[in-house]
Coordinates of C-alpha atoms in Angstrom, one line a residue:
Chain A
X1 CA 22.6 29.8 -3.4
X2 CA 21.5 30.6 0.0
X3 CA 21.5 28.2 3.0
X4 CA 18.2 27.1 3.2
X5 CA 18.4 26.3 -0.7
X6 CA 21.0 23.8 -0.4
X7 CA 18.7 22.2 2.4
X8 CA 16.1 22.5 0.1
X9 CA 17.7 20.4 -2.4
X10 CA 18.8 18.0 0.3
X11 CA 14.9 17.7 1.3
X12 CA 13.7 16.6 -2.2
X13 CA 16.5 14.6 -2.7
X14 CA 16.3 12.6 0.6
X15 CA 12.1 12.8 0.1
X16 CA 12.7 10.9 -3.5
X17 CA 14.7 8.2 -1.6
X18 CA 11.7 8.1 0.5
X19 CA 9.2 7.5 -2.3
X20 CA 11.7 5.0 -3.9
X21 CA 12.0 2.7 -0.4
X22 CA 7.6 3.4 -0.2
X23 CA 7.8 1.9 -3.5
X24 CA 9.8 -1.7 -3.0
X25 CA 8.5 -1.9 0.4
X26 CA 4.8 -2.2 -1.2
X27 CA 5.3 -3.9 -4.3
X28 CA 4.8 -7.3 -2.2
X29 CA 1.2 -5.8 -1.5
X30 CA -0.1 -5.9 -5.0
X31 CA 2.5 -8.7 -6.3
X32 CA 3.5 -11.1 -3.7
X33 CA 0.6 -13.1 -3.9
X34 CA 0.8 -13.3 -8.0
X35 CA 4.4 -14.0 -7.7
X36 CA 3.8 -17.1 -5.0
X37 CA 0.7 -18.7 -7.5
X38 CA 3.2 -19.2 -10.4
X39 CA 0.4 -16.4 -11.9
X40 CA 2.8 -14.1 -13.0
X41 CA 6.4 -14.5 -13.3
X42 CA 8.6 -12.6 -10.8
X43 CA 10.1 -9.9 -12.9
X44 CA 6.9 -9.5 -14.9
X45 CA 4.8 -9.1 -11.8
X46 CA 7.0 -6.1 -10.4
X47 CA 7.5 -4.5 -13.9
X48 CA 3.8 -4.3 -14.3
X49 CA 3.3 -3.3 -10.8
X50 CA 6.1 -0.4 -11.3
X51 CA 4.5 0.9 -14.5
X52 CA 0.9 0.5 -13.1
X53 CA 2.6 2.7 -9.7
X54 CA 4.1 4.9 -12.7
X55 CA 0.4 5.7 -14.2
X56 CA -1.2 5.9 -11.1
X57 CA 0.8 8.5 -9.6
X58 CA 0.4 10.7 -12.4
X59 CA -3.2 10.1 -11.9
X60 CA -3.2 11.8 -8.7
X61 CA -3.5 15.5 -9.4
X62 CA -5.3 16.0 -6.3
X63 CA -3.3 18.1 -4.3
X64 CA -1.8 16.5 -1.7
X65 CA -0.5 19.7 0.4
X66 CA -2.1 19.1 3.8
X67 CA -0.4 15.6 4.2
X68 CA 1.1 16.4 7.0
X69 CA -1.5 18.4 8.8
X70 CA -3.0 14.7 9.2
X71 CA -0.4 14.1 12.9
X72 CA 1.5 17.7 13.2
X73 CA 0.5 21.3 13.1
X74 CA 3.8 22.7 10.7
X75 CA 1.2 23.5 8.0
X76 CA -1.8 25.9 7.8
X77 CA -5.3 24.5 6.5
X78 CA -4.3 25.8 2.9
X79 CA -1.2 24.4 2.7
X80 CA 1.5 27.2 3.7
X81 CA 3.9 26.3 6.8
X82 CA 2.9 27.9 9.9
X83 CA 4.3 31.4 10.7
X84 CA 7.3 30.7 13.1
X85 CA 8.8 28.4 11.1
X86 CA 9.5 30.5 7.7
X87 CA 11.6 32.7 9.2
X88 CA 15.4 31.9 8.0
X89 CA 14.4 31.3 4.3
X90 CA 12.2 28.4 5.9
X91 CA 15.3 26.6 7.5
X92 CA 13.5 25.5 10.6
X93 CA 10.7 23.9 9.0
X94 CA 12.8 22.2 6.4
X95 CA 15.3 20.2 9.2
X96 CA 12.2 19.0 10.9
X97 CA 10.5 17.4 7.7
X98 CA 14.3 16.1 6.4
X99 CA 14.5 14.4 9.9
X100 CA 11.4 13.0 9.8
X101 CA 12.1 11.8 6.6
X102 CA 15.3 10.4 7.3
X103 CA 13.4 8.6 10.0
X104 CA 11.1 7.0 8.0
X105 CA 13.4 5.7 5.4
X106 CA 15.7 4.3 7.9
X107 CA 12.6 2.4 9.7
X108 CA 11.4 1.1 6.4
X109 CA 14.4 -0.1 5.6
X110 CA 15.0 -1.9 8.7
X111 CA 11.4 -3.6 8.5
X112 CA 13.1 -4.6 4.9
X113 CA 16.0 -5.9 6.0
X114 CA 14.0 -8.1 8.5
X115 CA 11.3 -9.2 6.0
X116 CA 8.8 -7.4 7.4
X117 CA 6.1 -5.5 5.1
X118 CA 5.5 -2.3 7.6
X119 CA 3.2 0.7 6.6
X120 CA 5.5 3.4 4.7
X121 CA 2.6 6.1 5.2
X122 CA 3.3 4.9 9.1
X123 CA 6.5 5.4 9.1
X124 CA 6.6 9.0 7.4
X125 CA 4.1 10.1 9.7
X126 CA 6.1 9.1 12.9
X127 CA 9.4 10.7 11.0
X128 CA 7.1 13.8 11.1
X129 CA 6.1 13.2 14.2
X130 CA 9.5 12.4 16.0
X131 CA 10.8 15.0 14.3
X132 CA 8.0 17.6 15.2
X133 CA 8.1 17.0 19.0
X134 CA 11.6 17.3 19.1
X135 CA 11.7 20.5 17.7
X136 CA 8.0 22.1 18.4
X137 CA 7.4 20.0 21.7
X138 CA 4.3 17.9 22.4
X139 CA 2.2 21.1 21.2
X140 CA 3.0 20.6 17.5
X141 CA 1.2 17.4 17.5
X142 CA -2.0 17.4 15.9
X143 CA -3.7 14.1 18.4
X144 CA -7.4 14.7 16.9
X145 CA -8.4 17.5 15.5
X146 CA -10.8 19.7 16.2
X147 CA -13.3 17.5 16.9
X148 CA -15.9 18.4 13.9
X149 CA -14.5 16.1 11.4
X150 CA -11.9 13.1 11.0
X151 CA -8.2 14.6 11.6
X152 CA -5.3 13.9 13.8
X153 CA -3.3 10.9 15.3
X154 CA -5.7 9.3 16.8
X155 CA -8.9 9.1 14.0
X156 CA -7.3 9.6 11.0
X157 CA -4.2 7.3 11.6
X158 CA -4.3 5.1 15.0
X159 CA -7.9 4.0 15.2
X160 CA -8.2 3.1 11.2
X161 CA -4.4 1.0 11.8
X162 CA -6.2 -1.1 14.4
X163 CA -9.7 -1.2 12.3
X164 CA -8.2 -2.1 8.7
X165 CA -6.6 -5.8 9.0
X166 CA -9.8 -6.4 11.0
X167 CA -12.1 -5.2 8.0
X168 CA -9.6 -7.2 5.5
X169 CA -9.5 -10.6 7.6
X170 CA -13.1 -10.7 7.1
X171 CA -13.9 -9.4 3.9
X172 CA -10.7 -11.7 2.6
X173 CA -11.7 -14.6 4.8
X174 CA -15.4 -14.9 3.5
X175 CA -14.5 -14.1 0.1
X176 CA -12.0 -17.4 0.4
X177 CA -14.7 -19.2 2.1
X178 CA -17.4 -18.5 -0.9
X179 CA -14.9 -19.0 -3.6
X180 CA -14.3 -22.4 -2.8
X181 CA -17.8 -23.3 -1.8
X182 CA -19.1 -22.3 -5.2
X183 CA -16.2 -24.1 -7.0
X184 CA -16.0 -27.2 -4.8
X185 CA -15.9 -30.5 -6.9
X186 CA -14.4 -28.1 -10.1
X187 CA -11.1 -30.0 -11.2
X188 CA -7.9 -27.8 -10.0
X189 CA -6.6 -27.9 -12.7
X190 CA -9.5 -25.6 -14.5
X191 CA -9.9 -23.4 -12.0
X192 CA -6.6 -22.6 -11.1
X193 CA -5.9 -21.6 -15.1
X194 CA -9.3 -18.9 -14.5
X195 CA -8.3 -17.6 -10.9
X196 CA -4.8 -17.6 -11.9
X197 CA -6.5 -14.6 -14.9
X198 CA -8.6 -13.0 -11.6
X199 CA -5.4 -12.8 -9.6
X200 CA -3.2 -10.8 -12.3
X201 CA -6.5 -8.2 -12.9
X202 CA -7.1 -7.8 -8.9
X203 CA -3.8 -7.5 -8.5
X204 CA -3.3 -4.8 -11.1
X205 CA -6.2 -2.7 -8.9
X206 CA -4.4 -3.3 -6.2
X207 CA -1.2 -1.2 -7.8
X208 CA -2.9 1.8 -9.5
X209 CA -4.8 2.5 -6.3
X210 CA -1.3 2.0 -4.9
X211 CA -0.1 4.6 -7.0
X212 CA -2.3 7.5 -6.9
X213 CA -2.2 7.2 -2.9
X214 CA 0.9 6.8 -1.9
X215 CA 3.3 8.7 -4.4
X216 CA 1.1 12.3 -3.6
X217 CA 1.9 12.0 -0.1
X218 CA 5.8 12.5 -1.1
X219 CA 4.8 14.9 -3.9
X220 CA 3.0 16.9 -0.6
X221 CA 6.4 17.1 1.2
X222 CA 8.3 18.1 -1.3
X223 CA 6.1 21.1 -2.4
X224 CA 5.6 22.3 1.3
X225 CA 9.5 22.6 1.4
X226 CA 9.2 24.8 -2.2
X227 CA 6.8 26.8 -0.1
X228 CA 8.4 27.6 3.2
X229 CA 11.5 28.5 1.2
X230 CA 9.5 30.5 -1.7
X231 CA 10.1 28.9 -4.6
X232 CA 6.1 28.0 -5.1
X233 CA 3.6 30.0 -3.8
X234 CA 0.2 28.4 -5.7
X235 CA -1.4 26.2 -3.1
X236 CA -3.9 25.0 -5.3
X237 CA -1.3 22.9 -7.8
X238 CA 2.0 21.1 -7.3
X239 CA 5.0 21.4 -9.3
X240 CA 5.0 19.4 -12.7
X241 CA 8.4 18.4 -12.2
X242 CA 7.6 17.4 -8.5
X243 CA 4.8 15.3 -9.8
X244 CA 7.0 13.5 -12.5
X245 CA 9.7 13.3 -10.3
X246 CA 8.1 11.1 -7.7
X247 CA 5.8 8.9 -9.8
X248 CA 9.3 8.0 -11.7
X249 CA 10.6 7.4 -7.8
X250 CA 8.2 5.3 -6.5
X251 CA 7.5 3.0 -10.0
X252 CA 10.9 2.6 -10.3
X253 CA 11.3 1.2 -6.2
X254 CA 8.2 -0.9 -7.2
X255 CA 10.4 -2.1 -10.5
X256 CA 13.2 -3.0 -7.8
X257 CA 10.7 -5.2 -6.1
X258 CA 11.1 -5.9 -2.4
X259 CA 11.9 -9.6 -2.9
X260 CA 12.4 -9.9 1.2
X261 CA 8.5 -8.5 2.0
X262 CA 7.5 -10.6 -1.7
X263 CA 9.0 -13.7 -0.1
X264 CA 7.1 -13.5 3.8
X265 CA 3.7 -12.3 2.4
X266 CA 3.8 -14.7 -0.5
X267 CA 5.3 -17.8 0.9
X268 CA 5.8 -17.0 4.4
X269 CA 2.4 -16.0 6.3
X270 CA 0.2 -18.3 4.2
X271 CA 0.8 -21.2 1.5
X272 CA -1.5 -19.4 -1.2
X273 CA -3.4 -21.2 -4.1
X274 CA -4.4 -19.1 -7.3
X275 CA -8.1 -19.1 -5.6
X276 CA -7.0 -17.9 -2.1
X277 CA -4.8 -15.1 -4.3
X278 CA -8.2 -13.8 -5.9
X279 CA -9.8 -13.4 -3.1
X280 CA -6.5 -11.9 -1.3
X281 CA -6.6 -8.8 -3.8
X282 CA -10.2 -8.2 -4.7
X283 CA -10.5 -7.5 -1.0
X284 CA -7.2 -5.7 -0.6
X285 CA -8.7 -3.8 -3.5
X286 CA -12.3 -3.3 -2.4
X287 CA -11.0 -2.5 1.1
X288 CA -8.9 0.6 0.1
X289 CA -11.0 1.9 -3.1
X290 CA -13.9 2.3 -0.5
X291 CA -12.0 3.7 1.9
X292 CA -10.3 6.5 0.2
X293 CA -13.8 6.9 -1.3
X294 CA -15.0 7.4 1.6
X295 CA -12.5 10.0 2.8
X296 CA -10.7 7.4 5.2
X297 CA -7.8 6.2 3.1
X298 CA -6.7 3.0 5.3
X299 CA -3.1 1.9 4.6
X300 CA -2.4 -0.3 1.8
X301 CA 0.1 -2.4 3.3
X302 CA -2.1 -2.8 6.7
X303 CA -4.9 -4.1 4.4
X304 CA -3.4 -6.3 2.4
X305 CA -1.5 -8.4 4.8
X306 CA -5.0 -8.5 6.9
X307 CA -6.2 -9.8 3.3
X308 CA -3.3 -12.6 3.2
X309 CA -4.0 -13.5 6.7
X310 CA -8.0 -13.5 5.8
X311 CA -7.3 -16.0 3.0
X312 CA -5.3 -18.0 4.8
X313 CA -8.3 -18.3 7.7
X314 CA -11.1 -18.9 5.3
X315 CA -9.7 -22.1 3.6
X316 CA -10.2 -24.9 5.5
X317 CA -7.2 -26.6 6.5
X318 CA -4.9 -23.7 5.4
X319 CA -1.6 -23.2 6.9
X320 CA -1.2 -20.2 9.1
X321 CA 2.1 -18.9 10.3
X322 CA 1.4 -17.6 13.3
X323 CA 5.0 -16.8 14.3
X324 CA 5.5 -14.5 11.1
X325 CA 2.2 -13.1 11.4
X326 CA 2.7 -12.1 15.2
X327 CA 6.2 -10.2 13.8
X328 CA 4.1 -8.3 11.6
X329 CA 2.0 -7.4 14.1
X330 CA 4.9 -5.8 16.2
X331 CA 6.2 -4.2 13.1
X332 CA 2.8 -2.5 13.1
X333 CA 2.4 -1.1 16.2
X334 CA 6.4 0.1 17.0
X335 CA 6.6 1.1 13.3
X336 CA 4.9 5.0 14.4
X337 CA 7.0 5.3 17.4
X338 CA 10.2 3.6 16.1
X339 CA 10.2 6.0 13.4
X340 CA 9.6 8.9 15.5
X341 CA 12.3 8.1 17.9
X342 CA 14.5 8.1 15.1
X343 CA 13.0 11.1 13.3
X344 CA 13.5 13.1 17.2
X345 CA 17.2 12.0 17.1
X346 CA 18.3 13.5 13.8
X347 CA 16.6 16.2 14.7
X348 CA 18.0 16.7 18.0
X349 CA 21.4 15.7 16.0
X350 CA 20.8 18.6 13.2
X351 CA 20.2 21.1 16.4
X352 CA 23.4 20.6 18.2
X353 CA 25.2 21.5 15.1
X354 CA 23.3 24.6 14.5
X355 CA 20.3 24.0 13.1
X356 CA 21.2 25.0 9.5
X357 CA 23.0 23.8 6.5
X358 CA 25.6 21.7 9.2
X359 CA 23.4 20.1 10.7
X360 CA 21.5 18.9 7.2
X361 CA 24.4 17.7 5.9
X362 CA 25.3 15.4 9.0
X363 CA 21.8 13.9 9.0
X364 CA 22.0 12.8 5.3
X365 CA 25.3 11.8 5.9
X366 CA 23.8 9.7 8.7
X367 CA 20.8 8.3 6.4
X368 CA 23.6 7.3 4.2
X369 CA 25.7 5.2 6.4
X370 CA 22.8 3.6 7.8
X371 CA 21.3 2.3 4.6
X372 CA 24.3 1.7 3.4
X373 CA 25.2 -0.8 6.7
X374 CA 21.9 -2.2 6.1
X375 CA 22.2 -3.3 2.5
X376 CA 25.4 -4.8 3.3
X377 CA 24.3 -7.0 6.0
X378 CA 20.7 -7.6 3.2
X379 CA 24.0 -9.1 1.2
X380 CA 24.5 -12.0 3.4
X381 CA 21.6 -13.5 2.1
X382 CA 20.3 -11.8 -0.6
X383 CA 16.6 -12.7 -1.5
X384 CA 15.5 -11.8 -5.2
X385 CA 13.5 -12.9 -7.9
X386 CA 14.8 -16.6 -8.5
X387 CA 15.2 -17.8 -5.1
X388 CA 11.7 -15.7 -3.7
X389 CA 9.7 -18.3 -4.2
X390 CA 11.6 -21.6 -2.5
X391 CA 10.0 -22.9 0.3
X392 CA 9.2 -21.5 3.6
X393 CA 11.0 -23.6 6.3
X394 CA 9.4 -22.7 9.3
X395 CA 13.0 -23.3 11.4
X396 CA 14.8 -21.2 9.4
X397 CA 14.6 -16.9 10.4
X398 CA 12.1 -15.3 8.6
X399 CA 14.8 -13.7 6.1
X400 CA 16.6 -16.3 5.0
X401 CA 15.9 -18.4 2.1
X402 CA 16.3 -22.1 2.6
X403 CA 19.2 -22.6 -0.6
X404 CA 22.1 -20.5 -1.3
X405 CA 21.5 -17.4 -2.8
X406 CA 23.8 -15.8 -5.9
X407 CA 23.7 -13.1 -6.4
X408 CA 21.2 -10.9 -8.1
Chain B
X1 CA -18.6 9.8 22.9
X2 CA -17.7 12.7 21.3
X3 CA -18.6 13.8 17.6
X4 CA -15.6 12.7 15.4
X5 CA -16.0 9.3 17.0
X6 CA -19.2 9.3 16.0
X7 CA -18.2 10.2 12.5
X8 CA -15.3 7.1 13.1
X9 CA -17.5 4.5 13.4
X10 CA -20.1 5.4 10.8
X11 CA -17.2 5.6 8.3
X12 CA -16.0 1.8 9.5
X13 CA -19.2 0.6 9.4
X14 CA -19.6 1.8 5.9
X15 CA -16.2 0.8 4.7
X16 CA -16.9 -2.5 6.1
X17 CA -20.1 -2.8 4.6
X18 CA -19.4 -2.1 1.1
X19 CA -15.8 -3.9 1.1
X20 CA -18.1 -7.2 1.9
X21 CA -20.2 -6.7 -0.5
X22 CA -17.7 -5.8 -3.5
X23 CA -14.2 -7.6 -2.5
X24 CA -16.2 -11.1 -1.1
X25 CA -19.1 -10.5 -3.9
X26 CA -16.5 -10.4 -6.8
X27 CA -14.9 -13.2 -6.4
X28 CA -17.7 -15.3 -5.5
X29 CA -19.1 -13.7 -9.4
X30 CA -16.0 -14.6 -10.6
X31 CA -15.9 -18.4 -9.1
X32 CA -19.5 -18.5 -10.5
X33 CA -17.7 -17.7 -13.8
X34 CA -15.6 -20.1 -13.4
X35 CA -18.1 -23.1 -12.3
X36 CA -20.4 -22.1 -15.3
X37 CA -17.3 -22.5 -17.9
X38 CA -16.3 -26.0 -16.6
X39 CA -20.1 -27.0 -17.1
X40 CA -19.9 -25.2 -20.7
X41 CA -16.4 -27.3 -21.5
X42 CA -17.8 -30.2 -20.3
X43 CA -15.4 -33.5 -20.2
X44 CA -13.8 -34.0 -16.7
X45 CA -13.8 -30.1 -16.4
X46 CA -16.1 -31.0 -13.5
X47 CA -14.7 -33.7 -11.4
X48 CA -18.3 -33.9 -9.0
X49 CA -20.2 -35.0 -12.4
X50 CA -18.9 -38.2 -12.8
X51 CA -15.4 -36.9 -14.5
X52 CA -17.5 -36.8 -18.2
X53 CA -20.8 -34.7 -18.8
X54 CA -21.1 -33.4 -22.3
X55 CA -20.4 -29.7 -22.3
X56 CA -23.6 -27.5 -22.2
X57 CA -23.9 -24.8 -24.5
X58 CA -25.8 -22.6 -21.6
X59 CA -22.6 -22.9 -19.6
X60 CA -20.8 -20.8 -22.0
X61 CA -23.7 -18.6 -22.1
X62 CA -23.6 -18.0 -18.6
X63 CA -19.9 -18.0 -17.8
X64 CA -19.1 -15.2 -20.5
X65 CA -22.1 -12.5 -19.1
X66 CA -21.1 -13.5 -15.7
X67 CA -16.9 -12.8 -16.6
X68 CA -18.5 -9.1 -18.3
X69 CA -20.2 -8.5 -15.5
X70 CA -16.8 -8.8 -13.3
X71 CA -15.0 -7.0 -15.7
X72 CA -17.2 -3.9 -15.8
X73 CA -17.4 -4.1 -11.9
X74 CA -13.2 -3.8 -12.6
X75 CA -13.9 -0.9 -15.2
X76 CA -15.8 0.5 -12.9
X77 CA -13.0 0.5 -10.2
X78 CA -10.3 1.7 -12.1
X79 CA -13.2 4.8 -13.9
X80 CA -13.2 5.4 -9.8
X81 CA -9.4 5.3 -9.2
X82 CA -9.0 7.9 -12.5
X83 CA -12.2 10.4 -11.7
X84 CA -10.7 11.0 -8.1
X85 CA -7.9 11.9 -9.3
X86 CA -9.1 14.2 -11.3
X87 CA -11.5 15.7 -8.3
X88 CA -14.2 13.9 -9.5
X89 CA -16.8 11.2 -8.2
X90 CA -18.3 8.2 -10.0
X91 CA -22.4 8.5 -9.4
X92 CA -25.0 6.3 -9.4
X93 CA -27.9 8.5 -9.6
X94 CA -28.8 7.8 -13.2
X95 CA -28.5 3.7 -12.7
X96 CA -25.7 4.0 -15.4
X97 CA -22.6 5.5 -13.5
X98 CA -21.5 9.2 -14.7
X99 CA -19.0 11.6 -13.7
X100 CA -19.6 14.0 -11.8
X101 CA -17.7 16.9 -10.0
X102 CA -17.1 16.1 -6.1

């Protein structure tokens, strides 16, 4: 095995782990409001969630090559890695994606570990982006295309971040507000059994569309590191085994259920009621079906806490955490350059040892240790699928349930 | 302003537009649904009549095209979600939606 297979197989490895923390980190988007109505129970919601992420990822046969043509110039329009970096058995382009991934893993698990859902699409892209600058400079960043259609940092990922939760506040805010105008003097009793029906279907949406966008960003990755190093050459198809690999990765993270992002966007942000939950996911569903229809795929997790938010706004006499929903919003805007600060480090870190199969090594070994710290100190006070739903005490940090956890 | 910004703020506008007109539209259907069948069960189904109306037969009626309707609306969505991934489009053009390439 040559060098720049091992580091190959370190890639896909550490790009799986990827898809697996993109799948717990967004299982609260489709579930957590299910899970907080008593509509579905806890492990049911995230095991239909996971097989729903399952089917939906081998749904997406769209290739997904140019994924990270969207913030960084590494790729050509067709797909193939740009000719500077190949040389080497492809060794140069395959540290800077494995940094950038190690990046974004280790940002989305720190938003986990705080309770924070963050956008995992965000975070690979500043990985990628970290990653790029510290080894192309500030050329290899792609800021907005070429002006003719909607590409780069700026359109395709900044400007839709800021518009989304603004589009899903609204859309989720009047769609509260109608819902209980046109079931106002209905007993509570009858029409939470109904919405309670509307919330498991919406929700169910939510997932599949969850599926088919998120998992081919990770299949992209993954078949632009077969590329560079010539085990693939057809850029019109991915890899069936690259395919089934991360749909199995990212249902089964979405199985695992990130109970800490369940619990704030359930219970935490907004007190929810089965009809505030409908409303929550048919806009968190219309919001990003129209938008990757339209060719401007906004990010899931961006719309659906905007939904949340929206919900909570358009019921009269709703409670609002304002506190938790002004953390989010930090998450939001340092989760790009957080991610690329980290992604630049590795990389600068793989460099000093060489460049090559040392310097690989370290960084995974690295990625390791961190996660590893981090789901330690997630031990202290463990949040999981009995204790998700307790009440919010507003005194209390965001991540730590009010009664003592066992563990799950 | 130059062109892709342009291009930006067209494709807002439209996302925004439709999103308010399926994802707040739905669930008001849906809540419609829901107000018809409480009329159709009768009883203290519908607290703002007095606690006890006899149930109407045209509630049932109502509620169960009105929960179709949703449903197919649903349908439609996940028909959307599949097609694209497939590199194809759900069209209108015929009234009745059909598959067609992108």
């Amino acid at each position: 095995m040559t060098t720049a297979t091992v580091i190959l197989v370190l890639l896909v490895v550490v790009a799986l782990a990827f898809d697996f923390t993109n799948g717990f980190h967004d299982t609260a988007n489709a579930m957590a409001t299910s899970i907080a109505t008593g509509a579905l129970k806890p492990k049911t919601a995230v095991l239909l969630s996971g097989v729903l992420n399952l089917v939906g990822a081998f749904l997406s046969v769209e290739v997904a090559l140019t994924v990270t043509n969207a913030v960084v110039e590494i790729q050509n329009g067709d797909g193939t890695p740009v000719a500077g970096l190949t040389g080497d058995g492809g060794t140069a382009l395959l540290v800077i994606v494995l940094a950038g991934l190690a990046g974004a893993i280790v940002w989305n698990l720190f938003t986990w570990l705080l309770s924070l859902p963050s956008s995992s699409t965000h975070a690979l892209f500043g990985g990628l982006l970290g990653a790029t600058v510290a080894g192309l400079g500030w050329g290899g960043v792609n800021w907005a295309g070429d002006g003719q259609k909607i590409d780069g940092l700026l359109p395709k990922v900044i400007v839709p971040a800021l518009a989304s939760p603004v589009i899903a506040i609204l859309v989720a805010g009047l769609a509260t507000w109608l819902v209980y105008r046109v079931t106002a003097g209905v007993a509570a009793r009858f029409t939470d059994s109904g919405f309670r029906w509307g919330q498991i279907g919406s929700a169910s949406l939510v997932s599949l569309a969850h599926g088919t966008n998120d998992a081919q960003k990770t299949m992209g990755v993954i078949t632009l590191g077969l590329i560079a190093t010539g085990h693939w050459t057809d850029t019109e198809n991915i890899p069936f085994w690259v395919k089934a690999a991360c749909a199995l990765a990212i249902a089964l993270g979405t199985y695992l259920g990130g109970w800490r992002i369940i619990r704030t966007l359930g219970k935490g942000l907004v007190e929810i009621a089965p009809p505030q939950g409908l409303s929550a996911e048919s806009s968190s569903a219309a919001v990003i079906l129209v938008s990757s229809h339209l060719g401007l795929p906004l990010s899931t997790t961006h719309v659906t806490t905007g939904s949340v938010l929206g919900t909570g706004l358009g019921r009269p006499g709703a409670t609002v955490r304002w506190r938790v929903a002004g953390r989010m919003a930090v998450a939001w805007v340092i989760t790009i350059p957080a991610a690329a600060v980290v992604g630049a480090l590795l990389w600068g870190l793989a460099h000093l040892l060489g460049g090559g199969l040392v310097g690989a090594v370290v960084v995974v070994a690295v990625l390791a240790a961190a996660a590893g710290a981090m789901y330690r100190r997630s031990r202290t006070a463990p949040v999981h699928a009995d204790n998700v739903n307790d009440d919010w005490h507003d005194g209390s940090s965001a991540d730590a349930p009010s009664r003592t956890a066992v563990s799950a | 302003m130059s062109h892709v910004w342009e291009l930006e703020a067209a494709a807002l506008g439209q996302i925004a537009l439709a999103a308010v007109v399926l994802g707040a539209g739905l669930p008001a259907l849906f809540a419609l649904g829901i107000r018809a069948s409480a009329w159709g069960r009768g009883g203290g189904a519908e607290a703002a009549a007095g606690g006890d109306h006899p149930p109407h037969p045209l509630g049932r009626v109502l509620s169960t095209a009105v929960f179709a309707l949703v449903v197919l609306v649903a349908l439609l969505g996940v028909g959307f979600i599949v097609a694209s991934g497939y590199g194809k489009a759900v069209s209108f053009e015929d009234v009745y939606p059909t598959v067609v390439d992108k």
